[in-house]
Short mmCIF file of C-alpha atoms in Angstrom, two decimals:
data_model
loop_
_atom_site.label_atom_id
_atom_site.label_comp_id
_atom_site.label_asym_id
_atom_site.label_seq_id
_atom_site.Cartn_x
_atom_site.Cartn_y
_atom_site.Cartn_z
CA MET A 1 0.00 0.00 0.00
CA SER A 2 1.40 3.40 -0.98
CA TYR A 3 2.39 6.02 1.56
CA PHE A 4 -0.26 8.35 0.20
CA ARG A 5 -3.02 5.81 0.69
CA SER A 6 -1.71 4.74 4.09
CA PHE A 7 -1.88 8.27 5.43
CA ALA A 8 -5.31 8.72 3.90
CA LEU A 9 -6.63 5.69 5.74
CA LEU A 10 -5.08 6.85 8.99
CA ALA A 11 -6.57 10.30 8.62
CA THR A 12 -10.15 9.33 7.91
CA HIS A 13 -12.62 6.51 8.18
CA GLN A 14 -14.95 8.20 5.72
CA ARG A 15 -14.98 7.29 2.07
CA PRO A 16 -16.38 9.26 -0.86
CA CYS A 17 -19.96 8.25 -1.49
CA ASN A 18 -19.82 8.19 -5.27
CA ALA A 19 -19.69 4.77 -6.86
CA CYS A 20 -17.91 6.09 -9.92
CA TYR A 21 -15.10 7.54 -7.83
CA LEU A 22 -14.62 4.32 -5.88
CA GLY A 23 -14.40 2.31 -9.05
CA LEU A 24 -11.94 4.71 -10.62
CA VAL A 25 -9.64 4.62 -7.62
CA LEU A 26 -9.52 0.83 -7.72
CA ARG A 27 -9.06 0.82 -11.47
CA HIS A 28 -6.18 3.28 -11.54
CA ARG A 29 -4.35 2.67 -8.27
CA ARG A 30 -1.67 0.72 -10.16
CA ASN A 31 -1.25 3.45 -12.76
CA LEU A 32 -0.11 6.32 -10.57
CA SER A 33 3.65 6.49 -11.08
CA PHE A 34 4.84 8.96 -13.65
CA SER A 35 7.84 9.66 -15.83
CA ILE A 36 7.92 11.44 -19.16
CA ARG A 37 8.27 9.41 -22.36
CA LYS A 38 7.30 9.64 -26.04
CA ASN A 39 4.57 7.58 -27.66
CA ALA A 40 4.58 6.19 -31.21
CA LYS A 41 3.43 9.54 -32.58
CA GLY A 42 6.16 11.44 -30.78
CA GLN A 43 3.75 13.02 -28.28
CA SER A 44 4.97 13.55 -24.72
CA GLN A 45 3.17 11.34 -22.21
CA LEU A 46 3.64 10.06 -18.69
CA ASN A 47 4.11 6.40 -17.95
CA SER A 48 3.84 4.17 -14.88
CA LYS A 49 7.14 2.31 -14.89
CA GLU A 50 8.92 3.75 -11.87
CA ALA A 51 8.00 3.34 -8.23
CA TYR A 52 7.19 6.49 -6.29
CA SER A 53 9.66 7.78 -3.77
CA GLY A 54 8.68 11.43 -3.43
CA LEU A 55 5.88 10.96 -0.90
CA LYS A 56 7.75 9.14 1.85
CA GLU A 57 7.66 12.27 4.03
CA THR A 58 4.05 13.03 3.29
CA PHE A 59 1.89 13.28 6.40
CA VAL A 60 -1.49 14.46 7.58
CA ARG A 61 -1.64 17.51 9.81
CA THR A 62 -4.26 19.33 11.83
CA ALA A 63 -4.68 23.03 12.47
CA ARG A 64 -7.05 24.81 14.83
CA PHE A 65 -8.25 28.29 14.00
CA ASP A 66 -11.21 30.64 14.34
CA LEU A 67 -13.42 31.22 11.31
CA PRO A 68 -15.62 34.35 11.62
CA LEU A 69 -18.64 34.23 9.32
CA ILE A 70 -21.90 36.08 8.79
CA ILE A 71 -24.67 33.61 9.62
CA ASN A 72 -27.60 36.01 9.19
CA PRO A 73 -27.00 38.62 6.47
CA ILE A 74 -30.35 40.35 7.10
CA ARG A 75 -29.62 40.99 10.78
CA GLY A 76 -25.88 41.28 10.26
CA GLN A 77 -25.36 38.49 12.77
CA THR A 78 -21.87 36.98 12.87
CA HIS A 79 -20.45 33.91 14.56
CA VAL A 80 -16.90 32.74 15.19
CA PHE A 81 -16.46 29.03 14.44
CA ASP A 82 -13.74 27.21 16.37
CA MET A 83 -12.46 24.58 13.93
CA ASN A 84 -10.07 21.66 13.80
CA VAL A 85 -8.96 21.31 10.19
CA VAL A 86 -7.41 18.14 8.80
CA TYR A 87 -5.21 18.65 5.76
CA MET A 88 -2.50 16.92 3.79
CA ASP A 89 0.86 18.67 3.53
CA THR A 90 3.87 17.11 1.83
CA ALA A 91 6.15 19.61 3.60
CA VAL A 92 8.91 19.38 1.00
CA ALA A 93 12.14 21.00 2.22
CA ASN A 94 13.32 23.85 -0.02
CA SER A 95 10.31 23.39 -2.27
CA LYS A 96 9.96 25.17 -5.60
CA GLY A 97 6.57 26.46 -4.48
CA THR A 98 3.23 25.34 -3.06
CA VAL A 99 0.38 23.73 -4.98
CA LEU A 100 -3.04 24.04 -3.31
CA LEU A 101 -5.60 21.38 -4.23
CA VAL A 102 -9.30 21.83 -3.41
CA HIS A 103 -11.63 18.82 -3.33
CA GLY A 104 -15.25 18.66 -4.38
CA VAL A 105 -18.37 17.46 -2.54
CA PRO A 106 -17.99 14.76 -1.46
CA GLY A 107 -14.24 14.35 -1.59
CA ASN A 108 -10.88 14.28 0.16
CA PHE A 109 -7.20 14.32 -0.78
CA ARG A 110 -7.19 10.71 -1.96
CA MET A 111 -8.86 11.69 -5.22
CA PHE A 112 -5.81 13.81 -6.16
CA GLU A 113 -3.27 11.02 -5.76
CA GLY A 114 -2.62 10.60 -9.46
CA ILE A 115 -1.81 14.26 -10.14
CA ALA A 116 -0.24 15.19 -6.79
CA ARG A 117 2.61 12.70 -6.84
CA PRO A 118 4.39 14.04 -9.95
CA MET A 119 4.38 17.51 -8.39
CA VAL A 120 5.99 16.23 -5.20
CA GLU A 121 8.57 14.27 -7.16
CA ARG A 122 9.56 17.47 -8.92
CA GLY A 123 10.08 19.34 -5.66
CA TYR A 124 6.76 21.11 -5.11
CA ARG A 125 4.92 21.23 -1.81
CA VAL A 126 1.33 19.96 -2.08
CA VAL A 127 -1.30 21.12 0.42
CA ILE A 128 -4.87 19.75 0.40
CA PRO A 129 -7.32 21.00 3.09
CA HIS A 130 -10.58 19.26 3.91
CA PHE A 131 -13.73 21.34 4.00
CA PRO A 132 -15.88 21.32 7.19
CA GLY A 133 -17.58 17.97 7.64
CA PHE A 134 -15.13 16.01 5.49
CA SER A 135 -12.50 13.52 6.60
CA GLY A 136 -11.94 14.76 10.11
CA THR A 137 -12.38 18.53 9.74
CA HIS A 138 -14.92 19.44 12.40
CA PHE A 139 -16.20 22.14 14.71
CA VAL A 140 -14.87 22.02 18.25
CA ASP A 141 -18.36 22.90 19.46
CA GLY A 142 -20.69 20.38 17.84
CA ARG A 143 -23.56 22.87 18.00
CA ASP A 144 -21.81 24.99 15.37
CA GLU A 145 -22.62 22.33 12.77
CA ARG A 146 -26.18 23.64 12.54
CA LEU A 147 -25.00 27.24 12.13
CA PHE A 148 -22.54 26.62 9.32
CA HIS A 149 -24.00 27.07 5.85
CA HIS A 150 -22.13 25.31 3.04
CA THR A 151 -22.29 28.32 0.74
CA THR A 152 -19.72 29.44 -1.79
CA GLU A 153 -18.89 32.49 0.36
CA ASN A 154 -18.39 30.47 3.54
CA LYS A 155 -16.14 27.93 1.85
CA SER A 156 -14.25 30.72 0.14
CA MET A 157 -13.68 32.33 3.55
CA PHE A 158 -12.58 28.94 4.86
CA LEU A 159 -9.94 28.73 2.10
CA SER A 160 -8.82 32.29 2.75
CA THR A 161 -8.48 31.69 6.50
CA PHE A 162 -6.66 28.40 5.93
CA ILE A 163 -4.18 30.03 3.55
CA ASP A 164 -3.64 32.88 6.03
CA ARG A 165 -3.13 30.40 8.86
CA LEU A 166 -0.40 28.56 6.95
CA ASP A 167 0.94 31.78 5.39
CA LEU A 168 0.84 30.33 1.87
CA HIS A 169 0.11 33.48 -0.18
CA ARG A 170 3.66 34.09 -1.33
CA GLU A 171 4.39 30.41 -1.88
CA ILE A 172 1.42 29.38 -4.04
CA VAL A 173 2.36 28.65 -7.65
CA LEU A 174 -0.76 26.71 -8.66
CA ILE A 175 -4.32 26.12 -7.43
CA VAL A 176 -6.22 23.01 -8.55
CA ALA A 177 -9.93 22.54 -7.85
CA HIS A 178 -12.32 19.73 -8.69
CA SER A 179 -16.09 19.70 -9.20
CA ALA A 180 -17.97 21.73 -6.55
CA GLY A 181 -14.62 22.82 -5.15
CA THR A 182 -14.30 25.12 -8.16
CA TYR A 183 -17.03 27.46 -6.85
CA PRO A 184 -15.28 28.60 -3.64
CA THR A 185 -11.93 28.54 -5.44
CA MET A 186 -13.10 30.89 -8.20
CA HIS A 187 -14.80 33.12 -5.62
CA TYR A 188 -11.62 33.27 -3.54
CA ILE A 189 -9.39 34.13 -6.50
CA THR A 190 -11.72 36.84 -7.83
CA THR A 191 -12.31 38.50 -4.44
CA SER A 192 -8.95 38.19 -2.67
CA ALA A 193 -6.56 41.02 -3.37
CA LYS A 194 -3.98 39.27 -1.24
CA ILE A 195 -3.59 36.16 -3.40
CA ASN A 196 -3.62 38.23 -6.59
CA SER A 197 -0.81 40.47 -5.41
CA ALA A 198 1.33 37.88 -3.59
CA ALA A 199 1.10 34.66 -5.63
CA LYS A 200 4.41 33.70 -7.24
CA ASN A 201 2.70 32.18 -10.27
CA LYS A 202 -0.96 32.82 -11.11
CA ALA A 203 -2.09 29.44 -12.41
CA LEU A 204 -5.45 27.70 -11.94
CA VAL A 205 -6.71 24.25 -12.94
CA LEU A 206 -10.44 23.48 -12.98
CA LEU A 207 -11.12 19.73 -13.08
CA ASN A 208 -14.63 18.91 -14.31
CA PRO A 209 -15.99 22.15 -12.84
CA THR A 210 -19.58 22.47 -11.78
CA VAL A 211 -20.90 25.02 -14.21
CA HIS A 212 -22.62 28.41 -14.30
CA ARG A 213 -26.18 27.10 -14.80
CA PRO A 214 -28.34 24.40 -13.17
CA PHE A 215 -27.20 20.94 -14.28
CA ARG A 216 -28.65 17.44 -14.30
CA ALA A 217 -27.31 16.41 -10.89
CA LEU A 218 -29.53 18.98 -9.17
CA PRO A 219 -33.03 17.63 -8.44
CA ASN A 220 -35.90 19.85 -7.26
CA PRO A 221 -34.19 22.70 -5.34
CA PHE A 222 -37.24 23.38 -3.18
CA LEU A 223 -37.36 19.77 -2.00
CA LEU A 224 -33.63 19.81 -1.25
CA ALA A 225 -33.92 23.08 0.69
CA PHE A 226 -36.77 21.63 2.77
CA LEU A 227 -34.82 18.43 3.48
CA THR A 228 -31.67 20.27 4.56
CA THR A 229 -33.67 22.52 6.89
CA CYS A 230 -35.23 19.47 8.51
CA TRP A 231 -31.92 17.58 8.65
CA LYS A 232 -30.45 20.26 10.90
CA GLN A 233 -33.13 19.49 13.47
CA PRO A 234 -32.06 16.51 15.62
CA ALA A 235 -35.66 15.36 16.11
CA LEU A 236 -36.23 15.09 12.35
CA ARG A 237 -32.83 13.81 11.27
CA THR A 238 -33.75 10.12 11.23
CA VAL A 239 -36.76 10.75 8.99
CA VAL A 240 -34.73 12.93 6.62
CA GLU A 241 -31.97 10.33 6.42
CA GLY A 242 -34.53 7.79 5.22
CA ILE A 243 -35.70 10.18 2.50
CA LEU A 244 -32.12 10.95 1.46
CA HIS A 245 -31.46 7.23 1.24
CA ARG A 246 -34.36 6.80 -1.19
CA LEU A 247 -33.27 9.86 -3.16
CA ALA A 248 -29.74 8.48 -3.49
CA SER A 249 -31.12 5.14 -4.68
CA TYR A 250 -33.23 6.91 -7.29
CA LEU A 251 -30.24 8.93 -8.54
CA LYS A 252 -28.04 5.79 -8.43
CA ILE A 253 -25.59 7.30 -5.96
CA ARG A 254 -23.80 4.92 -3.62
CA TYR A 255 -22.72 6.35 -0.28
CA ASP A 256 -21.12 5.10 2.91
CA ASN A 257 -21.86 8.03 5.20
CA ILE A 258 -25.27 9.69 5.36
CA ASP A 259 -23.75 12.88 6.79
CA LEU A 260 -21.59 13.35 3.67
CA LEU A 261 -24.65 12.86 1.50
CA ALA A 262 -26.52 15.49 3.52
CA ILE A 263 -23.62 17.96 3.19
CA ALA A 264 -23.58 17.38 -0.57
CA VAL A 265 -27.30 18.18 -0.69
CA MET A 266 -26.81 21.31 1.43
CA THR A 267 -24.04 22.47 -0.89
CA ALA A 268 -26.29 22.01 -3.92
CA VAL A 269 -29.06 24.03 -2.29
CA LYS A 270 -26.74 26.95 -1.58
CA ILE A 271 -25.45 27.41 -5.15
CA ASN A 272 -25.89 31.00 -6.33
CA PHE A 273 -25.58 30.82 -10.12
CA GLU A 274 -25.67 34.59 -10.58
CA GLN A 275 -22.64 34.84 -8.32
CA ILE A 276 -20.88 32.01 -10.16
CA ASN A 277 -21.41 33.77 -13.51
CA GLN A 278 -19.81 36.88 -12.04
CA CYS A 279 -16.80 34.85 -10.89
CA VAL A 280 -16.36 33.19 -14.30
CA THR A 281 -16.64 36.54 -16.06
CA ALA A 282 -14.05 38.06 -13.70
CA LEU A 283 -11.68 35.16 -14.36
CA ARG A 284 -12.07 35.65 -18.11
CA VAL A 285 -10.52 39.13 -17.93
CA SER A 286 -7.96 38.23 -15.25
CA ASP A 287 -4.27 37.54 -15.80
CA TRP A 288 -4.51 34.02 -14.38
CA GLN A 289 -3.35 31.12 -16.54
CA ILE A 290 -6.26 28.63 -16.57
CA LEU A 291 -6.52 24.99 -17.66
CA THR A 292 -9.96 23.34 -17.64
CA THR A 293 -10.81 19.66 -18.10
CA ILE A 294 -14.28 18.38 -19.04
CA SER A 295 -15.78 15.06 -20.14
CA GLU A 296 -18.38 14.52 -22.83
CA ASN A 297 -19.90 11.66 -20.80
CA ASP A 298 -20.00 13.47 -17.45
CA GLN A 299 -22.84 11.81 -15.58
CA TYR A 300 -23.62 14.95 -13.57
CA ILE A 301 -23.17 17.83 -16.01
CA GLU A 302 -24.51 18.10 -19.55
CA SER A 303 -21.85 18.39 -22.22
CA HIS A 304 -23.31 21.52 -23.79
CA LEU A 305 -23.20 23.31 -20.42
CA SER A 306 -19.53 22.42 -19.97
CA HIS A 307 -18.71 23.74 -23.44
CA ASP A 308 -20.68 26.90 -22.72
CA PHE A 309 -18.63 27.29 -19.53
CA LEU A 310 -15.44 27.12 -21.61
CA ARG A 311 -16.79 29.78 -23.94
CA ILE A 312 -17.63 32.18 -21.10
CA LEU A 313 -14.24 31.55 -19.55
CA GLY A 314 -12.65 32.68 -22.81
CA VAL A 315 -11.24 29.40 -24.12
CA ASP A 316 -10.63 29.63 -27.87
CA PRO A 317 -11.59 26.48 -29.88
CA HIS A 318 -8.02 26.46 -31.22
CA HIS A 319 -6.76 25.89 -27.67
CA ILE A 320 -8.80 22.79 -26.86
CA LEU A 321 -7.13 19.37 -26.88
CA ARG A 322 -9.69 16.64 -27.60
CA TYR A 323 -9.17 12.96 -26.76
CA ASP A 324 -11.30 10.10 -28.07
CA ASN A 325 -12.45 6.95 -26.26
CA HIS A 326 -9.01 5.38 -26.77
CA LEU A 327 -7.24 8.46 -25.41
CA GLN A 328 -5.94 9.30 -28.85
CA LEU A 329 -5.47 12.98 -29.54
CA GLN A 330 -7.89 14.07 -32.25
CA SER A 331 -6.95 16.52 -34.98
CA THR A 332 -9.20 19.48 -34.29
CA GLY A 333 -7.15 22.45 -35.43
CA TYR A 334 -5.27 22.94 -32.18
CA ARG A 335 -2.79 25.80 -32.70
CA ARG A 336 0.38 25.38 -30.68
CA ASP A 337 1.82 28.47 -32.32
CA LEU A 338 -0.77 30.70 -30.65
CA THR A 339 0.05 31.89 -27.15
CA THR A 340 -2.79 31.82 -24.64
CA ASN A 341 -3.48 31.61 -20.93
CA ARG A 342 -6.77 29.75 -21.46
CA ARG A 343 -6.63 26.07 -22.47
CA ALA A 344 -8.89 23.04 -22.11
CA LEU A 345 -8.78 19.26 -22.27
CA VAL A 346 -11.93 17.56 -23.54
CA PHE A 347 -12.24 13.81 -23.01
CA SER A 348 -14.82 11.70 -24.80
CA HIS A 349 -14.67 9.27 -21.90
CA GLY A 350 -13.82 10.60 -18.45
CA CYS A 351 -17.00 10.78 -16.36
CA HIS A 352 -16.87 13.41 -13.61
CA PHE A 353 -13.35 12.40 -12.59
CA SER A 354 -11.25 12.88 -15.72
CA HIS A 355 -8.08 13.39 -13.65
CA GLN A 356 -8.53 9.87 -12.26
CA GLN A 357 -9.61 8.28 -15.50
CA HIS A 358 -6.68 9.84 -17.38
CA PRO A 359 -4.12 10.89 -14.73
CA SER A 360 -1.12 10.74 -17.07
CA VAL A 361 -2.56 13.18 -19.61
CA VAL A 362 -3.93 15.60 -17.01
CA ALA A 363 -0.79 15.51 -14.88
CA LEU A 364 1.44 16.26 -17.85
CA GLU A 365 -0.60 19.33 -18.81
CA ILE A 366 -0.62 20.55 -15.20
CA LEU A 367 3.15 20.19 -14.93
CA LYS A 368 3.51 22.55 -17.89
CA MET A 369 1.86 25.28 -15.84
CA LEU A 370 4.37 25.13 -13.01
CA PRO A 371 7.33 27.53 -12.98
CA THR A 372 10.57 25.96 -14.15
CA LYS A 373 12.73 27.71 -11.55
#
């Protein structure tokens, strides 16, 4: 068992509740060691021949800090949350810079194994925090659980406070976010003057981002809002858990922890698409270098919405690399002679976890975004 997976199991007893993710981890766990080679067509790729050695010093850490948030905007009521945060930190000595990875909902740092290892091997420090409610991150006062709203703003503030606590602003060279983790990440980047002025290298990777409009994975929002309100009441929690169980069965979602499922539902309820559109538009005119990956067969997000997201983000069709079902690069007019800070990878087959389905391709493109010195 790898060091990465060993620490993951020590850090948490919770497992992601998505059947697709579990299957992908098992399918690709033997394909997570990388070195650069050339294929028959002369294209650079990553292979899985060498054993990993760069993560031997990887360990899980905890940090305790206060998180002040507005819990009632109408009344202007604020609350300070006392939190214990579990995060993964490779703590590389004399690192070339820090890469921050942000998981989705549900999720934890295990889902980044395939793309995190090459970064560590090349001397970068990798830091992956867990959002409240995931894999050990919890409120010291259990009563705060009912006060915390899993909104984009709150999670963005969580990221900002975490980065401040570890003093990462000047060290960050790349931020990678997956799925629902892209919302707070985009919000943080577009609202934080600190990260925009201090970051050593402004680079962002969006892995199968949840998009700017309602998508197929969101059932009736009114029903979800009602269920989450009831779930926060201890007397009604058992009843709501039964309903969530039936809802998960209907949507064909496998889960191992009902609390994670409830948090995922609460996150979906709190999505503010008008705010997300503003973030995407702000990123379009920013000076950040952005790489986005999407899948044509994403089971949660319609393909046309993902392509529309790329358009709004400012990705030119000439800067999209398309891969077919056999992971062969298709000839689509990609222009390598044109300079751009907006690129995309489009996979015909990748589900909602393209970085796990195709870790070698995604990792190679991410490595190109890291500073060489």
